Amino acid sequence: MRRRRPGVFAWLPPMVPTFLLLGLFFIGPILWAAYTAFTNAALSGPAARDPEFVGWENFRRALHDPNLANAVWLTVLFTFGSAVIGQNCLGMLLAVLMQRRNQVIRAIVGMLVVAAWVLPEIVAAFALYAFLSGDGTLNAVLTTLGMEGQNWLFTAPMLAIILGNVWRGTAFSMLIYQAALSDVDVELLEAAQVDGAGPLRRFWHVVLPIVRRTVMTNLMLITLQTIGVFTLIYVLTSGGPGTASQTLPLLMYDRAFEFGEIAYGTAIAFVLLGVGALFSAIYARALRAEV
Amino acid sequence: MTTMVATAPAERAAATRRRGARFRPGNIGVGIAAWVAALAFFFPVLWMFLTGFKQESQASTDPPTIFFTPTLDQFRSIFARDFAPYLINSLTASVMSTIFVIMLATPAAYALSVAKVGRWRDALFFFLSTRMMPAVASILPLYILATNIGMLDNITMLSLVYTAMNLPIAVWMIRSFLAELPREVLEAARIDGASLGTEMRRIILPMIAPGLAATALICMIFAWNEFFFAVSLTSTRAATVPVFLVGFITSEGLFWARLSAASTMAALPVILAGWVAQKWLVRGLSLGAVK
């Protein structure tokens, strides 16, 4: 085969349009953003017409901005609570529960869980809003049961958006873990059972070590998805009350579009990228340490 | 369906392997837990669906209305409010971008897997990296770009953005399908003197057709669901269904029944597509890493 293998240049033409599109719509904007973060670009006023280079000013300001510190903390809390703990553990639990059930049950349960996940984000957000808001379904049910309802989006905004994201995203982890669990050798589990290992010990000592690479890959993917969540939070709480659920994407949107401070908003976007990179580095290290 | 069978352990183990399920009383509890979880996940979707068939006065009562005479009034009133153009825009953007994606991603994926271009790993990670950018970070430059080339509120522009958005997933996904092709078949074709074009048309494409269909379905789901780019880059002429949903709220307060009916129409196509493509969803979303 080697003699017929074309060189790099023969394969370049079919890839040109792909690179062009990605360059135009993703790489270009990133480079533009990287420059803008060092200017004082704005939506209106004198800086809008003629932005000036201001060096590290935006990042210096970010360092002392209590709103940013708050947003970083909430983003980490949101990501850890809804992705690392919620989606990941619940997804694994569901996958284990459905393991080796009969085909029909697996298919139906899978369909029900997938429905929540495949919904347009905006529809999912509305459905959750209708469920959690002051006169929402949850409160109506609670009242019927004789308990006192409350406006969950106002009294517990972080809990509401974390639960919302768990509801929406768990199917993804479940599907991934189902695929991984089907690779685990049944003989191995039976051997462990014969040796007297209970379900928990079998899971911890037999299953988990086998699927740990998948766990890390999944964690990385759901973390990166969760860090950028905007629409869900925007519809549910708009980052409020006050700044009580204002994660980084919300803060960035607020500064760039509501206040018109494009440059500062862009600088915040890079902080967001930094948080993502930090999480990725942790997972990558965890993977490498094990190999 | 679960029965306790008092047989010798060896026989029981054999039965377990045969039927692929463990017959233990604890299993009933596990089964119920899986069902409860699945129904809890589906409940908000079901509730939204039901609300769409209610009268507005039944939509937010306390206690919630469970029994009602279904009506199509809400669906009628949505179409009376010019829902059709949004639907057509959504269809155009999803279908057009998906066709572009498949046309561009297939040769790129081929170059990266079958032909193994030098430094293909770098190229793959380049695709991946563009996927990791939060949309919020690239929206500003995209907005400015669209304004400058006069393509704001233009469905072609939106389709191109969606093409770029879905390209990385498609390349990774198609690559994973190509990687599974038996090498012997391709080699036999070449020995028989098939040109690259023939090889592609007659052998590779038919073999990965199901994979391409799955990829297309997943790209279509993403394009259909996309909200953030749509709401930022379009206003009246090119607005899609998710944008229609938002307009609904801001213009006249919350009409839950009507909003639910509109949401149902926005969600139905992707829920159906999601169920069809469920088997491949995992592969698409883990960028081909998990099968």
Coordinates of C-alpha atoms in Angstrom, one line a residue:
Chain A
M1 CA 0.0 0.0 0.0
R2 CA 2.8 2.4 0.9
R3 CA 3.8 3.0 -2.7
R4 CA 0.3 4.2 -3.6
R5 CA -0.1 6.4 -0.6
P6 CA -0.4 10.0 -1.8
G7 CA 1.6 12.6 -0.1
V8 CA 0.3 15.4 2.1
F9 CA -0.3 17.7 -0.7
A10 CA -2.7 15.4 -2.6
W11 CA -5.0 15.4 0.4
L12 CA -4.9 19.1 1.1
P13 CA -7.4 20.2 -1.6
P14 CA -10.4 18.3 -0.1
M15 CA -9.7 19.8 3.3
V16 CA -9.3 23.4 2.2
P17 CA -13.0 24.4 2.4
T18 CA -13.2 22.8 5.9
F19 CA -10.2 24.7 7.1
L20 CA -11.5 27.9 5.5
L21 CA -14.9 27.7 7.2
L22 CA -13.4 26.9 10.6
G23 CA -10.9 29.6 10.1
L24 CA -13.5 32.2 9.2
F25 CA -16.0 31.3 11.9
F26 CA -13.9 30.1 14.8
I27 CA -10.2 30.7 14.6
G28 CA -10.6 34.2 13.1
P29 CA -13.0 35.3 15.9
I30 CA -10.7 33.9 18.6
L31 CA -7.8 35.8 17.2
W32 CA -9.9 38.9 16.9
A33 CA -11.1 38.4 20.5
A34 CA -7.5 37.9 21.7
Y35 CA -6.6 41.3 20.3
T36 CA -9.8 43.0 21.5
A37 CA -9.3 41.9 25.0
F38 CA -6.3 44.2 25.1
T39 CA -8.2 47.3 23.8
N40 CA -11.0 49.5 25.1
A41 CA -13.5 48.5 22.4
A42 CA -17.1 49.4 23.2
L43 CA -20.5 49.2 21.6
S44 CA -21.0 53.0 21.8
G45 CA -19.2 56.2 22.7
P46 CA -15.8 57.4 21.3
A47 CA -14.1 54.0 22.0
A48 CA -16.6 52.3 19.7
R49 CA -15.3 54.2 16.6
D50 CA -11.7 54.1 17.4
P51 CA -10.7 51.5 20.0
E52 CA -7.2 52.0 21.6
F53 CA -4.7 49.5 22.7
V54 CA -4.7 49.5 26.5
G55 CA -2.4 46.5 27.3
W56 CA -3.3 44.4 30.3
E57 CA -5.8 46.9 31.6
N58 CA -8.9 44.7 31.2
F59 CA -7.2 41.8 32.9
R60 CA -6.0 44.0 35.7
R61 CA -9.5 45.2 36.2
A62 CA -10.8 41.6 36.1
L63 CA -8.4 40.7 38.9
H64 CA -10.0 43.2 41.3
D65 CA -13.6 42.8 40.1
P66 CA -15.7 41.2 42.9
N67 CA -18.3 40.2 40.3
L68 CA -15.7 38.2 38.4
A69 CA -14.5 36.4 41.5
N70 CA -18.1 35.6 42.3
A71 CA -18.7 34.4 38.7
V72 CA -15.7 32.2 38.7
W73 CA -16.8 30.6 42.0
L74 CA -20.3 30.1 40.8
T75 CA -19.1 28.6 37.5
V76 CA -16.9 26.1 39.4
L77 CA -19.8 25.4 41.7
F78 CA -22.2 25.0 38.8
T79 CA -19.8 22.7 36.9
F80 CA -18.8 20.6 39.8
G81 CA -22.4 20.3 41.2
S82 CA -24.2 19.7 37.9
A83 CA -21.6 17.9 35.8
V84 CA -19.0 16.2 37.9
I85 CA -21.4 15.2 40.7
G86 CA -24.9 15.3 39.2
Q87 CA -24.7 14.2 35.5
N88 CA -21.7 12.0 36.0
C89 CA -22.9 10.0 39.1
L90 CA -26.6 9.9 38.1
G91 CA -25.7 8.9 34.6
M92 CA -23.5 6.1 36.0
L93 CA -26.2 5.0 38.4
L94 CA -28.8 4.8 35.6
A95 CA -26.5 2.9 33.3
V96 CA -25.8 0.4 36.1
L97 CA -29.5 0.1 36.9
M98 CA -30.3 -0.6 33.3
Q99 CA -27.4 -3.0 32.8
R100 CA -28.5 -6.4 31.6
R101 CA -32.2 -5.6 31.7
N102 CA -34.2 -6.8 28.9
Q103 CA -34.0 -5.0 25.6
V104 CA -37.5 -3.5 25.7
I105 CA -37.1 -1.9 29.1
R106 CA -33.7 -0.5 28.1
A107 CA -35.1 1.0 25.0
I108 CA -38.1 2.6 26.7
V109 CA -36.1 4.0 29.7
G110 CA -33.5 5.2 27.3
M111 CA -36.0 7.0 25.2
L112 CA -37.6 8.7 28.1
V113 CA -34.3 10.0 29.4
V114 CA -33.0 11.0 26.0
A115 CA -36.1 13.1 25.3
A116 CA -35.0 15.6 28.0
W117 CA -31.6 15.8 26.6
V118 CA -32.3 16.2 22.9
L119 CA -34.8 19.0 23.4
P120 CA -33.8 22.4 22.1
E121 CA -32.1 24.2 25.0
I122 CA -34.6 27.0 25.0
V123 CA -37.5 24.5 25.2
A124 CA -35.8 22.7 28.0
A125 CA -35.4 26.0 29.8
F126 CA -39.1 26.9 29.4
A127 CA -40.2 23.4 30.6
L128 CA -38.0 23.9 33.7
Y129 CA -39.2 27.4 34.3
A130 CA -42.8 26.2 34.1
F131 CA -41.9 23.5 36.6
L132 CA -39.9 25.5 39.2
S133 CA -41.3 29.1 39.1
G134 CA -43.5 30.6 41.8
D135 CA -46.8 29.4 40.3
G136 CA -45.2 26.4 38.6
T137 CA -46.1 22.8 38.6
L138 CA -43.8 21.8 41.5
N139 CA -45.4 24.3 43.8
A140 CA -48.9 23.3 42.7
V141 CA -48.1 19.7 43.5
L142 CA -46.5 20.6 46.9
T143 CA -49.6 22.7 47.8
T144 CA -51.8 19.8 46.9
L145 CA -49.8 17.6 49.2
G146 CA -50.2 20.1 52.0
M147 CA -46.7 21.5 51.9
E148 CA -45.7 25.1 51.4
G149 CA -44.3 26.1 48.0
Q150 CA -41.8 28.9 47.3
N151 CA -40.3 30.6 44.3
W152 CA -37.4 28.2 43.8
L153 CA -35.8 30.3 41.2
F154 CA -35.6 33.2 43.7
T155 CA -34.8 31.4 47.0
A156 CA -32.4 28.7 45.7
P157 CA -31.2 29.9 42.2
M158 CA -28.0 27.9 42.2
L159 CA -29.8 24.7 43.2
A160 CA -32.4 25.4 40.6
I161 CA -29.9 25.8 37.7
I162 CA -27.8 22.9 38.9
L163 CA -30.9 20.6 39.1
G164 CA -32.0 21.9 35.7
N165 CA -28.6 21.1 34.1
V166 CA -28.6 17.7 35.8
W167 CA -32.0 17.0 34.4
R168 CA -31.0 18.1 30.9
G169 CA -27.6 16.5 30.7
T170 CA -27.7 13.2 32.5
A171 CA -28.8 11.3 29.4
F172 CA -25.4 12.0 27.8
S173 CA -23.4 10.4 30.6
M174 CA -25.9 7.6 30.8
L175 CA -25.5 6.7 27.1
I176 CA -21.7 6.9 27.3
Y177 CA -21.6 4.7 30.4
Q178 CA -24.0 2.2 29.0
A179 CA -21.7 1.7 26.1
A180 CA -18.7 1.4 28.4
L181 CA -20.4 -1.1 30.8
S182 CA -21.4 -3.4 28.0
D183 CA -17.7 -3.9 27.4
V184 CA -17.1 -5.2 30.9
D185 CA -16.7 -9.0 30.9
V186 CA -19.5 -10.8 32.7
E187 CA -17.3 -13.7 33.7
L188 CA -15.1 -11.2 35.6
L189 CA -18.1 -10.0 37.6
E190 CA -19.2 -13.5 38.3
A191 CA -15.8 -14.5 39.4
A192 CA -15.8 -11.6 41.9
Q193 CA -19.2 -12.6 43.1
V194 CA -18.1 -16.1 43.7
D195 CA -15.2 -14.6 45.7
G196 CA -17.9 -13.0 47.9
A197 CA -17.7 -9.4 46.7
G198 CA -21.0 -7.5 47.1
P199 CA -22.5 -5.2 44.4
L200 CA -20.7 -2.1 45.7
R201 CA -17.3 -3.8 46.0
R202 CA -17.8 -5.3 42.5
F203 CA -18.5 -1.9 41.1
W204 CA -15.7 -0.2 42.9
H205 CA -12.9 -2.8 42.4
V206 CA -13.9 -4.5 39.1
V207 CA -16.1 -2.3 37.0
L208 CA -14.7 1.2 37.8
P209 CA -11.0 0.3 37.0
I210 CA -12.1 -1.0 33.6
V211 CA -14.2 2.0 32.6
R212 CA -12.0 4.7 34.2
R213 CA -10.8 6.0 30.8
T214 CA -14.3 6.5 29.6
V215 CA -15.1 8.2 32.9
M216 CA -12.3 10.7 32.4
T217 CA -13.3 11.3 28.8
N218 CA -16.9 11.8 29.8
L219 CA -15.9 14.1 32.6
M220 CA -13.9 16.2 30.2
L221 CA -16.7 16.5 27.7
I222 CA -19.5 17.3 30.1
T223 CA -17.3 19.8 32.0
L224 CA -16.6 21.7 28.8
Q225 CA -20.3 21.6 27.8
T226 CA -21.4 22.8 31.2
I227 CA -18.9 25.6 31.6
G228 CA -20.4 27.3 28.5
V229 CA -24.1 26.9 29.5
F230 CA -25.9 30.2 28.8
T231 CA -29.5 29.8 27.6
L232 CA -30.6 27.6 30.4
I233 CA -29.4 30.0 33.1
Y234 CA -30.5 33.0 31.2
V235 CA -34.1 31.8 30.9
L236 CA -34.3 30.4 34.4
T237 CA -32.8 33.2 36.5
S238 CA -30.9 35.6 34.2
G239 CA -28.1 35.3 36.6
G240 CA -30.1 36.6 39.5
P241 CA -31.5 37.5 41.9
G242 CA -28.8 40.1 41.9
T243 CA -25.7 38.2 40.9
A244 CA -26.6 35.0 42.9
S245 CA -26.4 32.7 39.9
Q246 CA -24.3 34.8 37.5
T247 CA -21.8 32.4 36.1
L248 CA -19.1 33.5 33.7
P249 CA -21.0 33.2 30.4
L250 CA -23.8 35.3 32.0
L251 CA -21.4 37.9 33.3
M252 CA -19.6 38.1 30.0
Y253 CA -22.9 38.6 28.1
D254 CA -24.0 41.2 30.7
R255 CA -20.8 43.3 30.4
A256 CA -20.4 43.0 26.6
F257 CA -24.1 43.5 25.5
E258 CA -25.9 45.2 28.4
F259 CA -23.0 47.5 29.4
G260 CA -21.5 47.7 25.9
E261 CA -18.0 47.0 27.3
I262 CA -16.9 44.6 24.5
A263 CA -13.3 44.6 25.4
Y264 CA -13.9 43.7 29.0
G265 CA -16.5 41.1 28.1
T266 CA -13.9 39.5 25.8
A267 CA -11.4 39.5 28.6
I268 CA -13.9 37.6 30.7
A269 CA -14.3 35.1 27.9
F270 CA -10.6 34.3 28.2
V271 CA -11.0 33.8 31.9
L272 CA -13.8 31.3 31.0
L273 CA -11.4 29.5 28.6
G274 CA -8.9 29.4 31.4
V275 CA -11.3 27.7 33.8
G276 CA -12.1 25.2 31.1
A277 CA -8.4 24.6 30.5
L278 CA -7.8 24.1 34.2
F279 CA -10.5 21.4 34.4
S280 CA -9.1 19.7 31.3
A281 CA -5.6 19.7 32.7
I282 CA -6.8 18.0 35.8
Y283 CA -8.6 15.2 33.9
A284 CA -5.6 14.8 31.5
R285 CA -3.3 14.5 34.4
A286 CA -5.5 12.0 36.2
L287 CA -5.5 9.9 33.0
R288 CA -1.8 10.1 32.5
A289 CA -1.0 9.3 36.1
E290 CA -2.8 6.0 35.7
V291 CA -1.4 4.8 32.5
Chain B
M1 CA -41.4 -10.8 35.0
T2 CA -38.8 -11.5 37.6
T3 CA -39.2 -14.8 39.4
M4 CA -37.2 -16.5 42.1
V5 CA -36.1 -19.8 40.9
A6 CA -34.7 -22.2 43.4
T7 CA -32.2 -24.2 41.5
A8 CA -28.7 -25.3 41.9
P9 CA -26.2 -22.4 41.6
A10 CA -24.6 -23.8 38.5
E11 CA -27.9 -24.1 36.7
R12 CA -28.9 -20.6 37.9
A13 CA -25.6 -19.1 36.5
A14 CA -26.3 -20.8 33.2
A15 CA -29.8 -19.4 33.1
T16 CA -28.4 -16.0 33.9
R17 CA -26.1 -16.1 31.0
R18 CA -28.8 -17.4 28.7
R19 CA -31.4 -14.8 29.5
G20 CA -29.0 -12.0 30.1
A21 CA -30.6 -11.0 33.4
R22 CA -30.0 -11.8 37.1
F23 CA -33.0 -13.3 38.9
R24 CA -32.7 -12.0 42.4
P25 CA -35.5 -10.3 44.4
G26 CA -33.3 -7.1 44.7
N27 CA -33.8 -6.9 41.0
I28 CA -37.4 -5.8 41.3
G29 CA -36.3 -2.8 43.4
V30 CA -33.6 -1.9 40.9
G31 CA -36.1 -2.1 38.1
I32 CA -38.5 0.1 39.9
A33 CA -35.7 2.6 40.6
A34 CA -34.8 2.8 36.9
W35 CA -38.4 3.3 36.0
V36 CA -39.0 6.1 38.6
A37 CA -35.9 7.9 37.5
A38 CA -36.8 7.7 33.8
L39 CA -40.4 8.9 34.4
A40 CA -39.0 11.8 36.6
F41 CA -36.8 12.8 33.7
F42 CA -39.7 12.6 31.2
F43 CA -42.3 14.3 33.4
P44 CA -41.5 18.0 32.5
V45 CA -41.5 17.1 28.8
L46 CA -44.8 15.2 29.1
W47 CA -46.3 18.1 31.1
M48 CA -45.3 20.6 28.5
F49 CA -46.8 18.4 25.8
L50 CA -50.1 18.1 27.6
T51 CA -50.3 21.8 28.4
G52 CA -50.1 22.5 24.7
F53 CA -53.5 20.8 24.3
K54 CA -55.2 22.8 27.1
Q55 CA -57.1 26.0 27.2
E56 CA -55.2 28.9 28.5
S57 CA -57.4 29.0 31.7
Q58 CA -56.5 25.4 32.5
A59 CA -52.7 25.9 31.9
S60 CA -51.7 27.2 35.3
T61 CA -54.3 26.2 37.8
D62 CA -53.8 25.2 41.4
P63 CA -54.1 22.2 41.8
P64 CA -52.9 21.4 38.3
T65 CA -55.5 20.3 35.8
I66 CA -55.0 16.7 34.9
F67 CA -58.2 15.8 33.2
F68 CA -59.3 18.1 30.3
T69 CA -60.8 18.0 26.9
P70 CA -57.9 18.4 24.5
T71 CA -58.0 21.2 22.0
L72 CA -56.0 22.3 19.0
D73 CA -56.8 26.0 19.6
Q74 CA -53.3 26.8 20.7
F75 CA -51.7 25.2 17.6
R76 CA -54.2 27.1 15.4
S77 CA -53.4 30.4 17.0
I78 CA -49.6 29.9 16.6
F79 CA -50.0 29.3 12.8
A80 CA -52.2 32.4 12.7
R81 CA -49.3 34.3 14.2
D82 CA -47.0 33.5 11.2
F83 CA -45.2 30.6 12.6
A84 CA -44.6 29.1 9.2
P85 CA -41.7 31.4 8.1
Y86 CA -39.8 30.5 11.2
L87 CA -40.4 26.8 10.6
I88 CA -39.2 27.2 7.0
N89 CA -36.1 29.1 8.2
S90 CA -35.3 26.4 10.7
L91 CA -35.7 23.7 8.1
T92 CA -33.6 25.6 5.6
A93 CA -30.7 26.2 8.0
S94 CA -30.7 22.6 9.3
V95 CA -30.9 20.9 6.0
M96 CA -28.6 23.3 4.1
S97 CA -25.9 23.2 6.8
T98 CA -26.2 19.4 7.1
I99 CA -25.6 19.0 3.4
F100 CA -22.6 21.3 3.5
V101 CA -21.2 19.5 6.6
I102 CA -21.5 16.0 5.0
M103 CA -20.0 17.2 1.7
L104 CA -17.0 18.9 3.5
A105 CA -16.5 16.5 6.3
T106 CA -16.4 13.2 4.3
P107 CA -13.3 14.0 2.2
A108 CA -11.6 15.5 5.3
A109 CA -12.4 12.5 7.4
Y110 CA -11.1 10.2 4.6
A111 CA -7.9 12.1 4.3
L112 CA -7.5 11.8 8.0
S113 CA -8.2 8.1 8.4
V114 CA -7.9 6.0 5.3
A115 CA -5.1 8.0 3.8
K116 CA -3.5 9.0 7.1
V117 CA -2.1 12.4 6.1
G118 CA 1.0 13.3 7.9
R119 CA 0.4 15.1 11.2
W120 CA -3.3 13.9 11.0
R121 CA -3.4 13.9 14.8
D122 CA -2.7 17.7 14.9
A123 CA -5.4 18.2 12.3
L124 CA -7.9 16.2 14.4
F125 CA -7.1 18.2 17.5
F126 CA -7.4 21.4 15.5
F127 CA -11.0 20.4 14.7
L128 CA -11.6 19.4 18.3
S129 CA -10.3 22.7 19.7
T130 CA -12.7 24.8 17.6
R131 CA -15.5 22.8 19.2
M132 CA -14.3 23.7 22.7
M133 CA -14.8 27.4 22.3
P134 CA -17.9 28.6 24.1
A135 CA -20.3 30.2 21.6
V136 CA -20.6 33.3 23.8
A137 CA -16.9 34.1 23.2
S138 CA -17.1 34.0 19.4
I139 CA -20.4 35.7 18.9
L140 CA -19.1 39.3 19.0
P141 CA -16.6 38.9 16.2
L142 CA -19.2 36.9 14.2
Y143 CA -21.7 39.7 14.6
I144 CA -19.2 42.3 13.4
L145 CA -18.2 40.1 10.5
A146 CA -21.8 39.6 9.4
T147 CA -22.5 43.3 9.6
N148 CA -19.5 44.1 7.5
I149 CA -20.3 41.7 4.7
G150 CA -24.0 42.6 4.8
M151 CA -25.2 39.2 5.8
L152 CA -26.8 39.9 9.1
D153 CA -30.3 38.4 9.4
N154 CA -29.5 36.1 6.4
I155 CA -30.3 32.4 6.4
T156 CA -27.2 31.5 4.3
M157 CA -25.0 33.2 6.8
L158 CA -26.7 31.2 9.6
S159 CA -26.3 28.0 7.6
L160 CA -22.6 28.6 7.2
V161 CA -22.2 29.3 10.9
Y162 CA -24.0 26.0 11.6
T163 CA -21.8 24.2 9.1
A164 CA -18.7 25.4 10.9
M165 CA -20.3 24.6 14.2
N166 CA -21.0 21.0 13.2
L167 CA -17.9 20.2 11.1
P168 CA -15.7 19.1 14.0
I169 CA -18.3 16.6 15.2
A170 CA -18.9 15.3 11.7
V171 CA -15.2 14.9 10.9
W172 CA -14.5 13.0 14.1
M173 CA -17.6 10.9 13.7
I174 CA -17.2 9.9 10.1
R175 CA -13.5 9.2 10.8
S176 CA -14.6 6.7 13.5
F177 CA -16.8 5.0 10.9
L178 CA -14.1 4.9 8.3
A179 CA -11.6 3.5 10.8
E180 CA -13.8 0.4 11.1
L181 CA -13.8 -0.4 7.4
P182 CA -12.0 -3.6 6.7
R183 CA -8.7 -2.7 5.1
E184 CA -8.7 -5.7 2.8
V185 CA -11.7 -4.5 0.9
L186 CA -10.1 -1.2 0.1
E187 CA -6.8 -2.9 -0.9
A188 CA -8.7 -5.4 -3.1
A189 CA -10.4 -2.5 -4.9
R190 CA -7.1 -0.8 -5.5
I191 CA -5.4 -3.9 -6.8
D192 CA -8.3 -4.3 -9.2
G193 CA -7.3 -0.8 -10.4
A194 CA -10.1 1.3 -9.0
S195 CA -9.4 5.0 -9.1
L196 CA -9.9 7.1 -5.9
G197 CA -13.2 8.4 -7.3
T198 CA -14.5 4.9 -8.0
E199 CA -13.2 3.6 -4.7
M200 CA -15.1 6.4 -2.9
R201 CA -18.3 6.1 -4.8
R202 CA -18.7 2.4 -5.2
I203 CA -17.1 1.0 -2.1
I204 CA -16.5 3.5 0.7
L205 CA -19.7 5.5 0.6
P206 CA -22.1 2.5 0.4
M207 CA -20.3 0.9 3.4
I208 CA -20.4 4.0 5.6
A209 CA -23.9 5.1 4.4
P210 CA -25.6 4.2 7.8
G211 CA -22.8 6.1 9.6
L212 CA -23.3 9.1 7.3
A213 CA -27.0 9.1 7.9
A214 CA -26.5 9.0 11.6
T215 CA -24.0 11.9 11.4
A216 CA -26.4 13.9 9.3
L217 CA -29.2 13.3 11.7
I218 CA -27.1 14.5 14.6
C219 CA -25.9 17.6 12.8
M220 CA -29.5 18.4 11.9
I221 CA -30.6 18.1 15.6
F222 CA -27.8 20.5 16.6
A223 CA -28.7 23.0 13.9
W224 CA -32.4 22.8 14.7
N225 CA -31.8 23.3 18.4
E226 CA -29.2 26.1 18.1
F227 CA -30.4 29.3 19.8
F228 CA -27.6 31.6 20.7
F229 CA -26.2 32.2 17.2
A230 CA -29.7 32.5 15.8
V231 CA -30.9 35.0 18.3
S232 CA -27.8 37.1 17.9
L233 CA -27.4 37.0 14.1
T234 CA -31.0 37.2 12.9
S235 CA -33.9 39.5 13.6
T236 CA -37.0 39.3 11.3
R237 CA -36.2 37.6 7.9
A238 CA -34.0 34.7 9.0
A239 CA -35.2 34.0 12.5
T240 CA -35.6 30.3 13.4
V241 CA -38.1 28.5 15.6
P242 CA -36.2 28.9 18.9
V243 CA -36.1 32.7 18.2
F244 CA -39.9 32.6 17.7
L245 CA -40.3 30.9 21.1
V246 CA -38.5 33.8 22.8
G247 CA -40.4 36.4 20.9
F248 CA -43.5 34.8 22.2
I249 CA -42.7 35.5 25.8
T250 CA -41.4 39.1 25.6
S251 CA -44.3 40.3 23.4
E252 CA -47.2 39.3 25.5
G253 CA -46.3 37.9 28.8
L254 CA -46.6 34.2 29.7
F255 CA -49.3 32.3 27.9
W256 CA -48.3 28.8 29.0
A257 CA -50.7 26.8 26.9
R258 CA -49.7 28.6 23.7
L259 CA -46.0 28.6 24.6
S260 CA -46.2 24.8 25.3
A261 CA -47.9 24.2 22.0
A262 CA -45.1 26.1 20.2
S263 CA -42.4 24.3 22.3
T264 CA -44.0 21.0 21.4
M265 CA -43.7 21.7 17.7
A266 CA -40.1 22.8 18.2
A267 CA -39.3 19.7 20.2
L268 CA -41.2 17.0 18.3
P269 CA -38.9 16.7 15.3
V270 CA -35.7 16.5 17.4
I271 CA -37.2 14.0 19.9
L272 CA -38.1 11.8 17.0
A273 CA -34.7 12.2 15.3
G274 CA -33.1 11.6 18.7
W275 CA -34.9 8.3 19.2
V276 CA -34.0 7.2 15.7
A277 CA -30.3 8.2 16.2
Q278 CA -30.0 7.2 19.8
K279 CA -27.6 4.4 19.1
W280 CA -25.2 6.7 17.4
L281 CA -25.7 9.7 19.6
V282 CA -23.0 8.6 22.0
R283 CA -20.4 8.3 19.2
G284 CA -21.3 11.7 17.8
L285 CA -21.1 13.4 21.2
S286 CA -18.0 11.8 22.4
L287 CA -16.5 12.8 19.0
G288 CA -16.1 9.2 18.0
A289 CA -14.2 8.3 21.2
V290 CA -16.9 6.0 22.6
K291 CA -18.8 3.5 20.4

